[in-house]
Amino acid sequence: MIEIFVYTLATVLVMFVFGSGLTLLATPKQLRKYAFWLSPWYFIFFIIFTLTTFSLLGFSTADVGLFIILFLIGLAIYVWKKTSRRFEFSLKQELLLIFFITMSITLNLSPLIRRHGFMTTVSMGNNDAIVYTLPPDFLTNYSLQENFYLDTSYGVSGILDSGYRWGPAVIESFFLYLFNLQGYQLTYVLQVILYALSIPLAYILLQQLFKKSTMSLIILAIMFTFNANMLYMVYHVFFGQVIFWGLSLSILILLFSYLDILEKSKKNSVLYEVSLGTASVVFFLTYHEPAILIFAPLLIYLTYLFIRNKEPLHLKTILKIGFIALLLGSVSIINAVAIDFLQSFGSDPDAKIGWELFRTRVPYANPFEMVGFWSIHNFEPLPIFLAIILSLVIVSIFVYGFIRLKKNDLLLCYINLFLFFVIWMGPIKKNFFAYNRAVTYTLPLFLIIFTIGLTELSKKGKVIKLIIFSSLILIIFSGIKLNKRFLREHASVDKSYISLQELPSDINEPIYVEENINQSLQHWRNIWVSYFIYPQIKNSRFPMKFINNEYALRVPSGGLVMIAKPVRRFQPTNVLITEKVWGNEYYMLGRICNDKNCLLKSSEDLSKIEMGKSAYEDSLLIKGWSVKEGGDTRWSNNKVTTLRLVAGNNNVQSLALETFSLSNDQHIQVFVNEESVGKKMISLEWKELVFDLNRPAQNEVLHIKLVFDKLYNQAQMGISQDTRDLTANFKTIKLR
C-alpha cells in the first residue's frame, strides 16, 4: 500500500523539482507568475523532445537518463543560486489547487488503494493500457532507432512504428528508469497524475481569457475533478488523450499570451516563437490525432486578421513558428497530417469504439451531459423535453461566458470548428466514437468558458450563487457514481499475471497462450499473460507455427501452453495436457494433446462433452463456440460449428445433442467425417436430438460439423441485452 503513495508523491516532486530551473529560465516574462504550475509541463515538453531526439539517434533512456537528470538538477541549482528568478505564489489559490489536485489523484487511484494495495494497471474495460505499457518498457533499454530494425512484438511496434505517438512512451520510460519500475506498475498512476496537473493549466488559461477569481477556480476545479466524460477516458487508460489535455492547454496558454503581446506592442518574441514551435513538435510526437482541433482554428483566425487588417505581423509570426516546428519534427508532422486526414474522412461508423456503451438509446451527450451534470456513462437519457430545456440553459450560460471573454474572436474559430465536427460525426455520420472524441478533446476549453459564465452569473445575488453551487453537486455525484462503477467493474493486472515473472528463463521453445486455443476468451487476460511471458524482442518463446484445420486446435500437439487455473470471474480453459512442465498458484505450463494419435491413446473418456463439467471441453470444441458463461451450457455463435469426439473400444452408432434455439424456425444439419447424418428442427425448449451415424465407429476420432440456418441476436429480438449473434445452446453432446 505504501508504495502507491511514495511513488505518486515522488513522481510529482520530480516533475516540479526537475522542471523548476528550466521553467524559470524559459518562461516568458508575461507568464512567469504562473511558472510554478507550468514547471511540470515544461519538464514534460523537455523530456519528450530531448529523449525522442536521442532515441532516434540510437540512445536508449538508460544511456542518457543520468546526463539529463544531472543537467536538470544543475540548471535548477544555477537558477536558484545565480539568478533572482523565483516562483510567485498566491497562498489561498495555491492551497486550493493543491487540495483539488490531491483530491483528483486520490479519487482516481482508489482502485489501487482500496482493492489492490500495490502499483499496477487497471482499466474500466478497454485494452489500450497495454499499448501504453509495452513501449516504455522497451524504450528504457532500447532506442526508437532500434525498434525500426529489430523484430519487436506488436505491442511495442504498433504505436512506435506506424502511430509515431512516441511522447507517452518516452516520458514514462524516463520514470521507469528513474524508479527502476516496469510499465505495468506506472502507466495508470502516471496518467492519473498528469490529469490532476492539468487542473492548474485550465485555471491559468481562464485567467488569461477572463481574470483571476477564487470563485472561478473552485467551480472549474470541481468540474475538472468530477467531470464523468473526462474521467471515463482516464478510467479506460486513454493515456494519449490524457496527456493531450495538458499539452494542448499549455500551447493555448503560450499562444494567447503571445497574441496579447503582438496586439499591444506590435513586436514579435523569439522566446515565444521557439517555445510554441517546440511545443508544437512535442504535440505531434505525442498525440497528433486531434491536432486539427488545436491548429486549424488558429490558421483560420490568422487568415481572417490578415484579410481584415492587411497586417503581415501575425502571418510572419505563424510562419516562423511553423518553420521551427517543421525543422524540429518534420517526419512526425508530415506523417501525422497524412494519417489524420485519412482517419477524418475515412472513419467507419460501424468500427469498434474500444469500450462498451452504458446506454444504447441516445448515447450521444447533449450539452447538459457534456458539462457533467448528467452522465451518459451512468444514467439513462433524460426525457427529451427536459433534456432540451436543460441543454438550452447550459448553452445560454456558455454564450454568456463567451461574451465576457477578452479574446473571443479566436475562440469563436475554435467553437465553430467544434460545432462542425459534432454535427458531422453525430447527426450526419452517426459515429459515436468520433463524436465522443471530438467532445472530450475540446471539453477543457468549453469548461473554462462555461465556468466564466457561471462566475459572472454568481455576481447577480446570493440566491443565484446558491443555485450554482447546489447544481455542482450533480457534477460531483456523477463523477463519484462513475468512480464507484470503476471500483466494481475494472480489470486489473493482478498478482496472478505478475506471478508469471517466476517462469524459468531457460525455456527455449514457443509458449502458446489460451487465446491461441480459444479466441472467445477475454482479451485482457491474454494480452497480460503475453506481456509477462514474451520478451519485447522476439525470440524462441514466440509462437511460430499454427495448425489450419477446422477439426483441430491451432496449437501443434506437444506444444507448450500456458493455462490459467480456475479463479473467480474467469472460466478456465479445459484442454488435455500430457505433461506438466511448470506451474504455480495461478498458472500451469504443459504440453497439449491435439493430434489423432494422442487423442486415441488417452485414457480419458473423450466420447462426450458435458458443457461446464467436462475436463477437456476446449480440446473437443473447435470452431464456432462462444465464451463460457459459468453454467452448464454453451452457445454456438456461427452458422458452421465444428467439434470432435473420440469413439473408444465400444462401437458407437449415434450422436445425441441436448439443445435449444431462440426461434422455432432454426434447423441443424449434422455432418460426421464430412458425411451428412441428418437435418432436424431445434425446439424452443431443451430437447435431445439423436442422429444415427452412417456406419458404426470404433477407435477413431470423429470430425463433427453442425450447420445452422440462421443467427439470432437476443438484443434485437428484445429477449435480453445480449448483443451476440447466436445459433443454438447446448448442454451435452455425446456418442452412443
XYZ file of C-alpha atoms in Angstrom:
736
model
C 0.000 0.000 0.000
C 2.693 2.496 0.985
C 4.406 2.204 -2.404
C 1.380 3.779 -4.112
C 1.717 6.965 -2.076
C 5.534 7.012 -2.172
C 5.866 6.688 -5.951
C 2.955 9.050 -6.622
C 4.480 11.757 -4.437
C 7.962 11.100 -5.844
C 6.698 11.421 -9.429
C 5.017 14.747 -8.697
C 8.078 16.102 -6.878
C 10.399 15.071 -9.714
C 8.273 16.976 -12.219
C 8.310 20.142 -10.144
C 11.940 19.991 -8.978
C 13.493 18.894 -12.276
C 11.332 21.356 -14.196
C 11.891 24.341 -11.905
C 15.139 25.706 -13.322
C 14.122 25.133 -16.923
C 10.758 26.829 -16.395
C 12.132 29.897 -14.628
C 14.675 30.380 -17.419
C 12.479 29.613 -20.428
C 9.129 31.069 -19.370
C 8.382 34.436 -20.990
C 8.171 37.320 -18.539
C 4.419 37.706 -19.013
C 3.837 34.104 -17.849
C 6.409 33.961 -15.070
C 3.771 34.463 -12.375
C 2.377 31.062 -13.422
C 5.790 29.379 -13.576
C 5.231 27.091 -10.583
C 2.271 25.297 -12.160
C 3.861 25.369 -15.607
C 7.039 23.649 -14.379
C 5.740 20.026 -14.598
C 4.674 20.649 -18.183
C 7.894 22.385 -19.203
C 9.611 19.311 -17.764
C 7.365 17.021 -19.835
C 7.946 19.041 -23.026
C 11.700 18.921 -22.426
C 11.855 15.195 -21.647
C 9.726 14.194 -24.630
C 11.658 16.375 -27.064
C 15.118 15.501 -25.708
C 14.646 11.780 -25.180
C 12.890 11.367 -28.532
C 15.789 13.094 -30.272
C 18.366 10.928 -28.508
C 16.278 7.814 -29.112
C 16.077 8.481 -32.845
C 19.863 8.831 -32.801
C 20.143 5.371 -31.240
C 20.394 6.112 -27.499
C 18.053 4.482 -25.001
C 16.674 6.212 -21.915
C 19.124 4.230 -19.789
C 22.004 5.526 -21.931
C 21.246 9.221 -21.455
C 18.930 9.319 -18.441
C 21.632 10.150 -15.903
C 23.001 13.012 -18.010
C 19.516 14.517 -18.376
C 18.901 14.251 -14.625
C 22.221 15.933 -13.821
C 21.554 18.651 -16.392
C 18.109 19.486 -14.983
C 19.325 19.449 -11.382
C 22.326 21.587 -12.327
C 20.063 24.015 -14.155
C 17.794 24.316 -11.114
C 20.766 24.949 -8.816
C 22.144 27.562 -11.205
C 18.829 29.432 -11.372
C 18.342 29.428 -7.626
C 21.920 30.458 -6.844
C 22.901 32.714 -9.724
C 19.674 34.457 -10.705
C 16.919 36.344 -8.944
C 14.102 34.458 -10.663
C 11.718 32.826 -8.204
C 8.270 31.306 -8.231
C 5.410 33.636 -7.356
C 2.662 32.380 -5.059
C -0.841 33.402 -4.074
C -1.264 31.343 -0.913
C -5.039 30.901 -0.972
C -5.220 29.924 -4.626
C -2.177 27.645 -4.482
C -3.633 25.819 -1.467
C -6.949 25.398 -3.275
C -5.188 23.983 -6.337
C -3.129 21.600 -4.188
C -6.344 20.488 -2.473
C -8.111 19.688 -5.750
C -5.029 18.025 -7.260
C -4.744 15.800 -4.192
C -8.465 15.036 -4.337
C -8.277 14.138 -8.033
C -5.282 11.836 -7.592
C -6.777 10.128 -4.537
C -10.163 9.635 -6.207
C -8.700 8.135 -9.364
C -6.186 5.923 -7.552
C -8.958 4.487 -5.374
C -8.957 1.072 -7.143
C -5.274 0.635 -6.287
C -5.699 1.919 -2.741
C -8.935 0.127 -1.861
C -8.806 -3.044 -3.965
C -5.210 -3.990 -4.743
C -2.766 -2.348 -2.376
C 0.103 -2.144 -4.874
C 1.167 -0.296 -8.036
C -0.453 -1.817 -11.102
C -2.510 -1.034 -14.193
C -6.301 -1.014 -14.047
C -8.878 -0.291 -16.735
C -12.624 0.024 -16.913
C -12.567 -2.447 -19.778
C -10.599 -1.014 -22.679
C -7.399 -2.823 -23.623
C -5.414 0.270 -24.700
C -3.470 0.062 -21.445
C -1.102 -2.486 -22.991
C -0.360 -0.055 -25.842
C 0.957 2.462 -23.329
C 2.780 -0.101 -21.169
C 4.982 -2.148 -23.501
C 6.655 0.713 -25.453
C 8.028 2.471 -22.323
C 9.451 -0.839 -21.122
C 11.162 -1.196 -24.483
C 12.458 2.392 -24.695
C 14.021 2.167 -21.255
C 16.760 -0.092 -22.627
C 16.373 0.257 -26.396
C 16.005 3.181 -28.777
C 13.414 4.189 -31.343
C 16.049 3.632 -33.991
C 16.480 0.009 -32.864
C 12.721 -0.508 -32.942
C 12.699 0.065 -36.699
C 15.055 -2.833 -37.456
C 14.640 -5.241 -34.528
C 11.877 -7.848 -34.683
C 9.835 -6.437 -31.808
C 6.475 -7.660 -30.565
C 3.388 -5.957 -31.982
C 2.629 -4.416 -28.598
C 5.906 -2.499 -28.921
C 5.962 -1.734 -32.622
C 2.277 -0.913 -33.128
C 2.355 2.544 -31.591
C 6.034 3.293 -32.318
C 6.261 2.218 -35.967
C 3.047 3.414 -37.570
C 1.495 5.664 -34.936
C 4.571 7.829 -34.274
C 2.965 8.532 -30.891
C 6.243 8.465 -29.026
C 5.580 11.025 -26.283
C 3.705 8.898 -23.715
C 6.214 6.049 -24.057
C 9.195 8.392 -23.797
C 8.021 10.278 -20.704
C 7.061 7.054 -18.940
C 10.374 5.391 -19.832
C 12.158 8.214 -18.003
C 10.306 7.444 -14.778
C 10.758 3.689 -15.259
C 14.495 4.302 -15.492
C 14.500 6.691 -12.535
C 12.464 4.454 -10.203
C 13.518 1.061 -11.619
C 9.900 0.052 -12.243
C 8.077 -1.835 -15.002
C 5.474 -0.330 -17.281
C 2.519 -2.177 -15.769
C 3.312 -0.579 -12.393
C 3.408 3.039 -13.549
C 1.174 3.524 -16.602
C -2.115 4.122 -14.817
C -0.563 6.068 -11.921
C 1.296 8.425 -14.269
C -1.756 9.317 -16.333
C -3.749 9.974 -13.144
C -1.044 12.426 -12.047
C -0.964 14.152 -15.442
C -4.734 14.526 -15.430
C -4.667 16.158 -11.994
C -1.835 18.503 -13.007
C -3.904 19.777 -15.943
C -6.288 21.486 -13.492
C -3.872 24.392 -12.790
C -3.316 24.808 -16.536
C -7.039 25.208 -17.093
C -7.166 27.873 -14.396
C -4.161 29.724 -15.874
C -5.881 29.818 -19.267
C -9.075 31.026 -17.602
C -7.153 33.918 -16.032
C -5.765 34.878 -19.444
C -9.211 34.845 -21.024
C -11.050 36.378 -18.095
C -9.477 37.356 -14.787
C -8.178 35.954 -11.526
C -11.064 34.719 -9.384
C -11.315 32.336 -6.443
C -14.911 31.606 -7.410
C -13.795 30.604 -10.915
C -11.026 28.426 -9.507
C -13.412 26.471 -7.267
C -16.043 25.972 -9.973
C -13.518 24.983 -12.642
C -11.596 22.632 -10.332
C -14.812 20.845 -9.331
C -15.836 20.469 -12.967
C -12.411 19.101 -13.934
C -12.071 16.772 -10.958
C -15.511 15.187 -11.291
C -16.458 15.510 -14.979
C -17.634 12.000 -15.855
C -16.818 12.340 -19.565
C -13.168 13.109 -18.858
C -12.916 10.573 -16.022
C -14.230 7.936 -18.412
C -11.190 8.497 -20.621
C -8.882 8.272 -17.606
C -10.515 5.048 -16.402
C -10.125 3.481 -19.833
C -6.414 4.396 -19.827
C -6.503 6.554 -22.929
C -3.081 7.863 -21.910
C -2.589 9.733 -25.173
C -5.749 11.753 -24.701
C -4.969 12.493 -21.046
C -1.554 13.929 -21.888
C -3.133 15.738 -24.858
C -5.281 17.780 -22.468
C -2.192 19.060 -20.661
C -0.148 19.704 -23.802
C -2.977 21.495 -25.616
C -3.741 23.715 -22.615
C -0.034 24.583 -22.364
C 0.092 25.532 -26.045
C -3.039 27.662 -25.729
C -1.562 29.445 -22.704
C 1.558 30.321 -24.706
C -0.496 31.215 -27.755
C -2.946 33.587 -26.074
C -0.142 35.255 -24.151
C 1.863 35.804 -27.343
C -1.128 37.113 -29.292
C -1.751 39.581 -26.490
C 1.840 40.852 -26.803
C 1.559 41.125 -30.583
C -1.623 43.161 -30.310
C -0.191 45.519 -27.663
C 3.436 46.005 -28.667
C 3.386 45.002 -32.343
C 6.724 43.259 -31.699
C 7.499 39.607 -32.013
C 9.336 37.499 -29.428
C 11.902 34.850 -30.303
C 11.354 33.125 -26.944
C 7.630 32.731 -27.604
C 8.214 31.557 -31.165
C 10.787 28.944 -30.157
C 8.590 27.815 -27.258
C 5.493 27.479 -29.437
C 7.431 25.785 -32.243
C 8.992 23.261 -29.865
C 5.683 22.695 -28.077
C 4.001 22.021 -31.426
C 6.633 19.414 -32.263
C 6.137 17.697 -28.903
C 2.390 17.759 -29.530
C 2.812 15.900 -32.826
C 5.318 13.494 -31.270
C 2.825 12.676 -28.547
C -0.768 12.547 -29.792
C -1.339 14.042 -33.206
C -4.880 12.842 -33.970
C -6.674 15.929 -32.569
C -4.113 18.388 -33.971
C -6.698 19.831 -36.344
C -8.790 20.965 -33.365
C -5.857 22.981 -31.986
C -4.110 24.381 -35.058
C -6.848 24.744 -37.695
C -8.769 27.458 -35.762
C -5.519 29.374 -35.348
C -4.865 29.332 -39.094
C -8.436 30.448 -39.773
C -8.055 33.274 -37.270
C -4.738 34.462 -38.683
C -6.136 34.396 -42.204
C -9.065 36.480 -41.006
C -6.751 39.032 -39.355
C -4.557 39.254 -42.420
C -7.512 39.880 -44.733
C -9.147 42.372 -42.400
C -6.120 44.419 -41.333
C -3.639 43.635 -44.064
C -1.168 43.289 -41.201
C 1.589 40.774 -42.042
C 2.957 40.505 -38.482
C 0.695 37.666 -37.376
C 1.261 35.780 -40.615
C 5.034 36.184 -40.349
C 4.887 35.008 -36.754
C 2.917 31.856 -37.505
C 5.201 31.087 -40.445
C 8.208 31.325 -38.137
C 6.582 29.040 -35.586
C 5.616 26.613 -38.329
C 9.129 26.661 -39.761
C 10.627 25.909 -36.335
C 8.159 23.058 -35.853
C 8.869 21.554 -39.282
C 12.597 21.944 -38.790
C 12.492 20.066 -35.492
C 9.842 17.460 -36.238
C 9.118 17.270 -39.958
C 8.898 13.459 -40.158
C 6.355 13.150 -37.380
C 4.303 16.154 -38.503
C 4.059 15.064 -42.158
C 3.187 11.506 -41.127
C 0.580 12.807 -38.676
C -1.102 15.080 -41.222
C -1.403 12.227 -43.732
C -2.741 9.717 -41.197
C -5.151 12.169 -39.582
C -6.570 13.215 -42.954
C -7.288 9.592 -43.856
C -8.835 8.913 -40.450
C -11.015 12.021 -40.542
C -12.508 11.386 -43.965
C -12.433 7.601 -43.961
C -13.687 6.697 -40.493
C -16.009 3.714 -40.311
C -19.217 4.478 -38.385
C -19.503 0.785 -37.519
C -15.940 0.476 -36.235
C -15.358 -0.867 -32.745
C -15.231 2.057 -30.350
C -12.962 0.466 -27.762
C -15.449 0.356 -24.907
C -18.997 -0.766 -24.224
C -21.755 1.825 -24.250
C -23.596 2.170 -20.957
C -26.754 3.024 -22.840
C -27.651 2.206 -26.438
C -30.604 4.606 -26.511
C -29.411 8.177 -27.213
C -25.710 7.531 -26.439
C -24.650 10.965 -27.727
C -24.024 13.516 -24.977
C -26.119 16.686 -25.076
C -24.733 19.974 -23.635
C -26.172 19.219 -20.177
C -24.342 15.882 -20.214
C -21.143 17.243 -21.776
C -20.601 19.633 -18.885
C -21.072 16.743 -16.459
C -24.382 17.424 -14.722
C -25.750 14.149 -16.136
C -23.633 11.253 -17.340
C -24.043 9.119 -20.452
C -21.880 6.560 -18.637
C -24.094 6.261 -15.548
C -27.688 7.184 -16.306
C -30.385 6.557 -18.873
C -31.334 9.528 -21.099
C -33.448 12.291 -19.650
C -36.912 12.843 -21.165
C -36.446 14.686 -24.454
C -38.321 17.823 -23.398
C -36.346 18.116 -20.140
C -33.044 17.424 -21.939
C -33.776 20.209 -24.438
C -34.667 22.732 -21.712
C -31.587 21.938 -19.608
C -29.324 21.961 -22.666
C -30.641 25.391 -23.649
C -29.813 26.649 -20.156
C -26.250 25.306 -20.496
C -25.842 26.855 -23.947
C -27.144 30.199 -22.652
C -24.628 30.209 -19.794
C -21.885 29.248 -22.232
C -22.813 32.098 -24.598
C -22.878 34.496 -21.655
C -19.391 33.359 -20.657
C -18.184 33.692 -24.237
C -19.401 37.296 -24.407
C -17.352 38.123 -21.308
C -14.092 36.824 -22.802
C -11.157 39.050 -23.647
C -10.218 37.238 -26.871
C -13.461 35.890 -28.273
C -12.548 36.269 -31.980
C -10.040 33.417 -31.870
C -12.223 31.329 -29.572
C -15.102 31.724 -31.998
C -12.966 29.878 -34.556
C -12.481 27.032 -32.065
C -16.201 26.892 -31.297
C -17.216 26.850 -34.965
C -14.811 24.023 -35.757
C -16.084 22.076 -32.747
C -19.702 22.503 -33.871
C -18.751 21.341 -37.352
C -17.208 18.109 -36.036
C -20.039 17.453 -33.574
C -22.728 17.859 -36.251
C -20.711 15.938 -38.839
C -19.881 12.988 -36.582
C -23.219 12.955 -34.757
C -26.374 13.551 -36.820
C -24.676 13.126 -40.221
C -22.234 10.193 -39.907
C -23.690 8.747 -36.674
C -20.216 7.747 -35.491
C -20.355 7.779 -31.696
C -16.645 7.084 -31.273
C -15.596 10.089 -33.381
C -18.347 12.241 -31.855
C -17.321 11.436 -28.298
C -13.658 12.027 -29.085
C -14.448 15.457 -30.536
C -16.421 16.285 -27.385
C -13.772 15.121 -24.922
C -10.873 16.636 -26.885
C -12.350 20.118 -26.634
C -14.114 19.766 -23.288
C -11.409 21.528 -21.190
C -11.732 24.717 -23.246
C -15.518 24.624 -23.089
C -15.498 24.023 -19.332
C -13.359 27.143 -18.974
C -15.823 29.282 -20.937
C -18.772 27.751 -19.090
C -17.058 28.488 -15.766
C -16.679 32.135 -16.763
C -20.408 32.261 -17.461
C -21.225 30.766 -14.054
C -18.802 33.135 -12.325
C -20.435 36.169 -13.885
C -23.903 34.875 -13.011
C -22.849 34.344 -9.391
C -22.497 38.126 -9.078
C -26.237 38.543 -9.610
C -27.038 37.714 -5.996
C -26.735 35.192 -3.208
C -29.671 33.147 -4.454
C -28.043 32.684 -7.869
C -24.755 31.778 -6.200
C -26.536 29.199 -4.025
C -28.222 27.688 -7.091
C -24.877 27.454 -8.895
C -23.108 25.683 -6.055
C -26.099 23.416 -5.486
C -26.040 22.416 -9.152
C -22.356 21.498 -8.890
C -23.450 18.697 -6.552
C -24.840 16.945 -9.648
C -21.386 17.011 -11.258
C -19.766 15.673 -8.083
C -22.446 12.977 -7.830
C -21.958 11.886 -11.462
C -18.183 11.710 -11.032
C -18.364 9.709 -7.793
C -21.012 7.438 -9.321
C -18.664 6.636 -12.202
C -15.778 6.117 -9.775
C -17.856 3.602 -7.801
C -18.707 1.815 -11.038
C -14.985 1.763 -11.833
C -14.256 0.207 -8.436
C -16.769 -2.562 -9.175
C -16.110 -3.281 -12.830
C -12.439 -2.663 -13.566
C -9.973 -5.171 -14.957
C -6.513 -5.212 -13.416
C -3.022 -6.603 -13.782
C -3.338 -8.616 -10.594
C -0.951 -10.897 -8.745
C -1.745 -13.866 -10.960
C -0.324 -12.130 -14.044
C 2.640 -10.774 -12.120
C 3.429 -14.303 -10.893
C 4.377 -15.243 -14.460
C 7.683 -13.485 -13.851
C 8.610 -16.687 -11.981
C 8.653 -18.588 -15.284
C 12.104 -20.142 -15.876
C 14.128 -18.199 -18.429
C 15.746 -21.318 -19.914
C 12.616 -22.463 -21.780
C 13.742 -22.143 -25.393
C 10.663 -23.084 -27.373
C 7.362 -21.424 -28.277
C 4.893 -20.829 -25.466
C 1.264 -20.571 -26.539
C -1.410 -18.697 -24.620
C -5.065 -19.560 -24.142
C -6.157 -17.179 -26.894
C -4.331 -19.439 -29.362
C -6.769 -22.176 -28.321
C -9.985 -20.293 -27.690
C -10.264 -16.842 -29.252
C -13.510 -16.096 -27.415
C -11.653 -15.656 -24.122
C -11.394 -12.221 -22.525
C -8.713 -10.270 -24.399
C -7.451 -8.528 -21.251
C -6.368 -11.879 -19.853
C -4.483 -12.864 -22.961
C -2.589 -9.625 -23.546
C -1.251 -9.514 -19.999
C -0.208 -13.153 -19.983
C 1.676 -12.369 -23.195
C 3.164 -9.243 -21.575
C 4.843 -11.283 -18.859
C 5.927 -14.374 -20.813
C 7.023 -12.884 -24.139
C 10.082 -10.617 -24.383
C 9.870 -7.306 -26.209
C 12.221 -8.563 -28.917
C 11.005 -11.772 -30.497
C 12.929 -14.935 -29.737
C 12.257 -18.652 -29.407
C 9.368 -18.080 -26.988
C 7.187 -16.540 -29.647
C 4.709 -18.942 -31.299
C 5.988 -19.753 -34.768
C 3.617 -22.394 -36.154
C -0.145 -22.811 -36.130
C -2.399 -25.548 -37.460
C -5.046 -24.575 -40.005
C -7.581 -27.366 -39.582
C -11.281 -26.914 -38.844
C -11.261 -30.086 -36.725
C -8.175 -29.390 -34.597
C -6.955 -26.669 -32.295
C -4.454 -24.193 -33.747
C -1.642 -25.216 -31.385
C 0.593 -28.097 -32.546
C 0.307 -31.265 -30.488
C 3.074 -31.361 -27.889
C 3.370 -27.561 -27.857
C 3.724 -25.708 -24.566
C 0.518 -23.990 -23.467
C 0.120 -21.581 -20.537
C -3.201 -22.367 -18.871
C -4.763 -20.377 -16.038
C -6.070 -22.265 -13.049
C -9.709 -21.631 -12.053
C -10.205 -18.275 -10.332
C -13.197 -16.099 -9.525
C -14.799 -14.429 -12.576
C -12.633 -16.353 -15.092
C -13.665 -19.676 -16.587
C -10.623 -21.919 -17.112
C -9.602 -23.331 -20.475
C -10.081 -27.093 -20.241
C -7.703 -28.953 -22.549
C -5.975 -32.318 -22.484
C -2.405 -31.967 -21.182
C 0.089 -34.812 -21.469
C 2.934 -33.354 -19.392
C 3.204 -30.585 -16.829
C 6.380 -28.536 -17.341
C 5.923 -25.704 -14.813
C 3.282 -24.274 -12.537
C 2.482 -22.011 -9.622
C -0.576 -20.975 -7.655
C -2.213 -19.361 -10.687
C -0.899 -20.982 -13.876
C 0.217 -24.278 -15.324
C 2.520 -24.746 -18.323
C 2.047 -28.063 -20.067
C 2.188 -29.922 -23.368
C -1.103 -30.120 -25.192
C -2.629 -33.237 -26.718
C -4.057 -32.203 -30.080
C -3.445 -34.829 -32.781
C -5.235 -38.049 -33.647
C -2.685 -40.429 -32.173
C -2.516 -38.584 -28.861
C -6.296 -38.435 -28.517
C -6.706 -42.145 -29.255
C -4.027 -43.071 -26.707
C -5.652 -41.016 -23.963
C -7.276 -42.927 -21.111
C -9.882 -40.172 -20.674
C -13.457 -40.511 -21.891
C -13.495 -38.197 -24.902
C -16.738 -39.559 -26.353
C -18.934 -36.906 -24.740
C -18.978 -33.249 -23.753
C -20.949 -32.027 -20.754
C -20.761 -28.257 -21.028
C -19.156 -26.654 -17.997
C -18.314 -30.046 -16.495
C -16.065 -31.899 -18.933
C -12.402 -31.526 -18.034
C -11.369 -31.437 -21.715
C -14.199 -29.391 -23.200
C -11.937 -26.988 -25.105
C -9.909 -29.822 -26.638
C -13.072 -31.122 -28.284
C -14.979 -27.943 -29.207
C -13.053 -26.428 -32.117
C -14.667 -23.557 -34.035
C -17.841 -21.518 -33.753
C -18.284 -21.653 -29.986
C -18.979 -18.672 -27.770
C -17.479 -17.908 -24.366
C -18.087 -19.995 -21.283
C -20.663 -18.372 -19.047
C -20.088 -20.254 -15.818
C -23.085 -22.599 -16.113
C -23.727 -25.988 -17.698
C -24.499 -24.687 -21.194
C -22.598 -23.184 -24.108
C -23.770 -21.282 -27.162
C -22.762 -21.750 -30.760
C -22.136 -18.376 -32.419
C -21.561 -19.362 -36.030
C -23.654 -20.939 -38.765
C -20.918 -23.553 -39.167
C -19.639 -25.052 -35.917
C -17.099 -27.857 -35.564
C -16.053 -30.264 -32.840
C -14.531 -33.696 -32.458
C -15.297 -36.737 -30.320
C -13.372 -39.970 -29.829
C -15.093 -43.295 -30.374
C -13.428 -45.732 -27.987
C -13.308 -49.508 -27.900
C -17.096 -49.857 -27.958
C -18.972 -49.408 -31.209
C -20.933 -46.154 -31.330
C -23.887 -45.780 -33.644
C -25.421 -42.373 -32.954
C -24.762 -38.790 -31.910
C -27.012 -37.136 -29.297
C -27.308 -33.353 -28.871
C -29.177 -31.754 -25.959
C -30.017 -28.306 -27.317
C -32.496 -25.474 -27.842
C -32.661 -22.357 -30.023
C -34.153 -18.873 -29.844
C -36.719 -19.405 -32.601
C -38.748 -22.332 -33.864
C -37.525 -21.848 -37.435
C -33.951 -22.953 -36.664
C -32.685 -26.189 -38.247
C -29.462 -28.083 -37.683
C -27.754 -30.336 -40.202
C -25.083 -32.663 -38.830
C -22.056 -33.950 -40.721
C -19.769 -36.679 -39.369
C -16.472 -37.083 -41.212
C -17.926 -34.830 -43.950
C -20.964 -37.110 -44.472
C -24.437 -35.818 -43.663
C -26.256 -37.836 -40.998
C -29.462 -35.810 -40.969
C -31.192 -32.465 -40.546
C -33.691 -31.591 -37.806
C -35.550 -28.629 -36.332
C -34.350 -27.306 -32.972
C -37.034 -26.703 -30.345
C -37.565 -23.570 -28.259
C -37.144 -25.780 -25.193
C -34.388 -28.152 -24.147
C -34.658 -31.349 -26.165
C -32.342 -34.188 -27.117
C -31.829 -34.693 -30.845
C -30.396 -38.055 -31.920
C -28.664 -38.615 -35.261
C -27.799 -42.128 -36.432
C -24.316 -42.491 -37.884
C -23.969 -43.811 -41.420
C -21.759 -46.571 -40.055
C -20.664 -47.772 -36.591
C -17.479 -46.144 -35.296
C -14.751 -47.605 -33.086
C -11.250 -46.422 -32.091
C -11.336 -43.308 -34.244
C -11.620 -39.549 -33.959
C -14.908 -38.341 -35.418
C -14.965 -34.927 -37.073
C -18.378 -33.353 -36.487
C -19.793 -30.310 -38.237
C -23.031 -28.566 -37.201
C -24.636 -26.362 -39.855
C -27.441 -23.957 -38.876
C -29.921 -21.967 -40.940
C -29.867 -18.694 -39.021
C -28.150 -16.484 -36.466
C -30.212 -14.754 -33.766
C -29.486 -11.658 -31.695
C -31.246 -11.558 -28.331
C -30.914 -7.776 -28.035
C -32.554 -7.240 -31.430
C -35.266 -9.754 -30.540
C -35.992 -7.937 -27.269
C -35.178 -11.002 -25.168
C -32.180 -9.563 -23.311
C -29.314 -7.063 -23.712
C -27.010 -9.780 -25.091
C -25.725 -8.478 -28.438
C -24.031 -11.699 -29.584
C -25.127 -13.454 -32.775
C -26.091 -16.986 -31.710
C -27.463 -20.153 -33.291
C -28.238 -22.690 -30.537
C -27.411 -23.531 -26.931
C -26.067 -26.923 -25.851
C -25.876 -28.918 -22.616
C -24.431 -32.217 -23.793
C -23.006 -33.684 -26.978
C -22.192 -37.394 -26.844
C -21.687 -40.558 -28.823
C -23.827 -43.637 -28.161
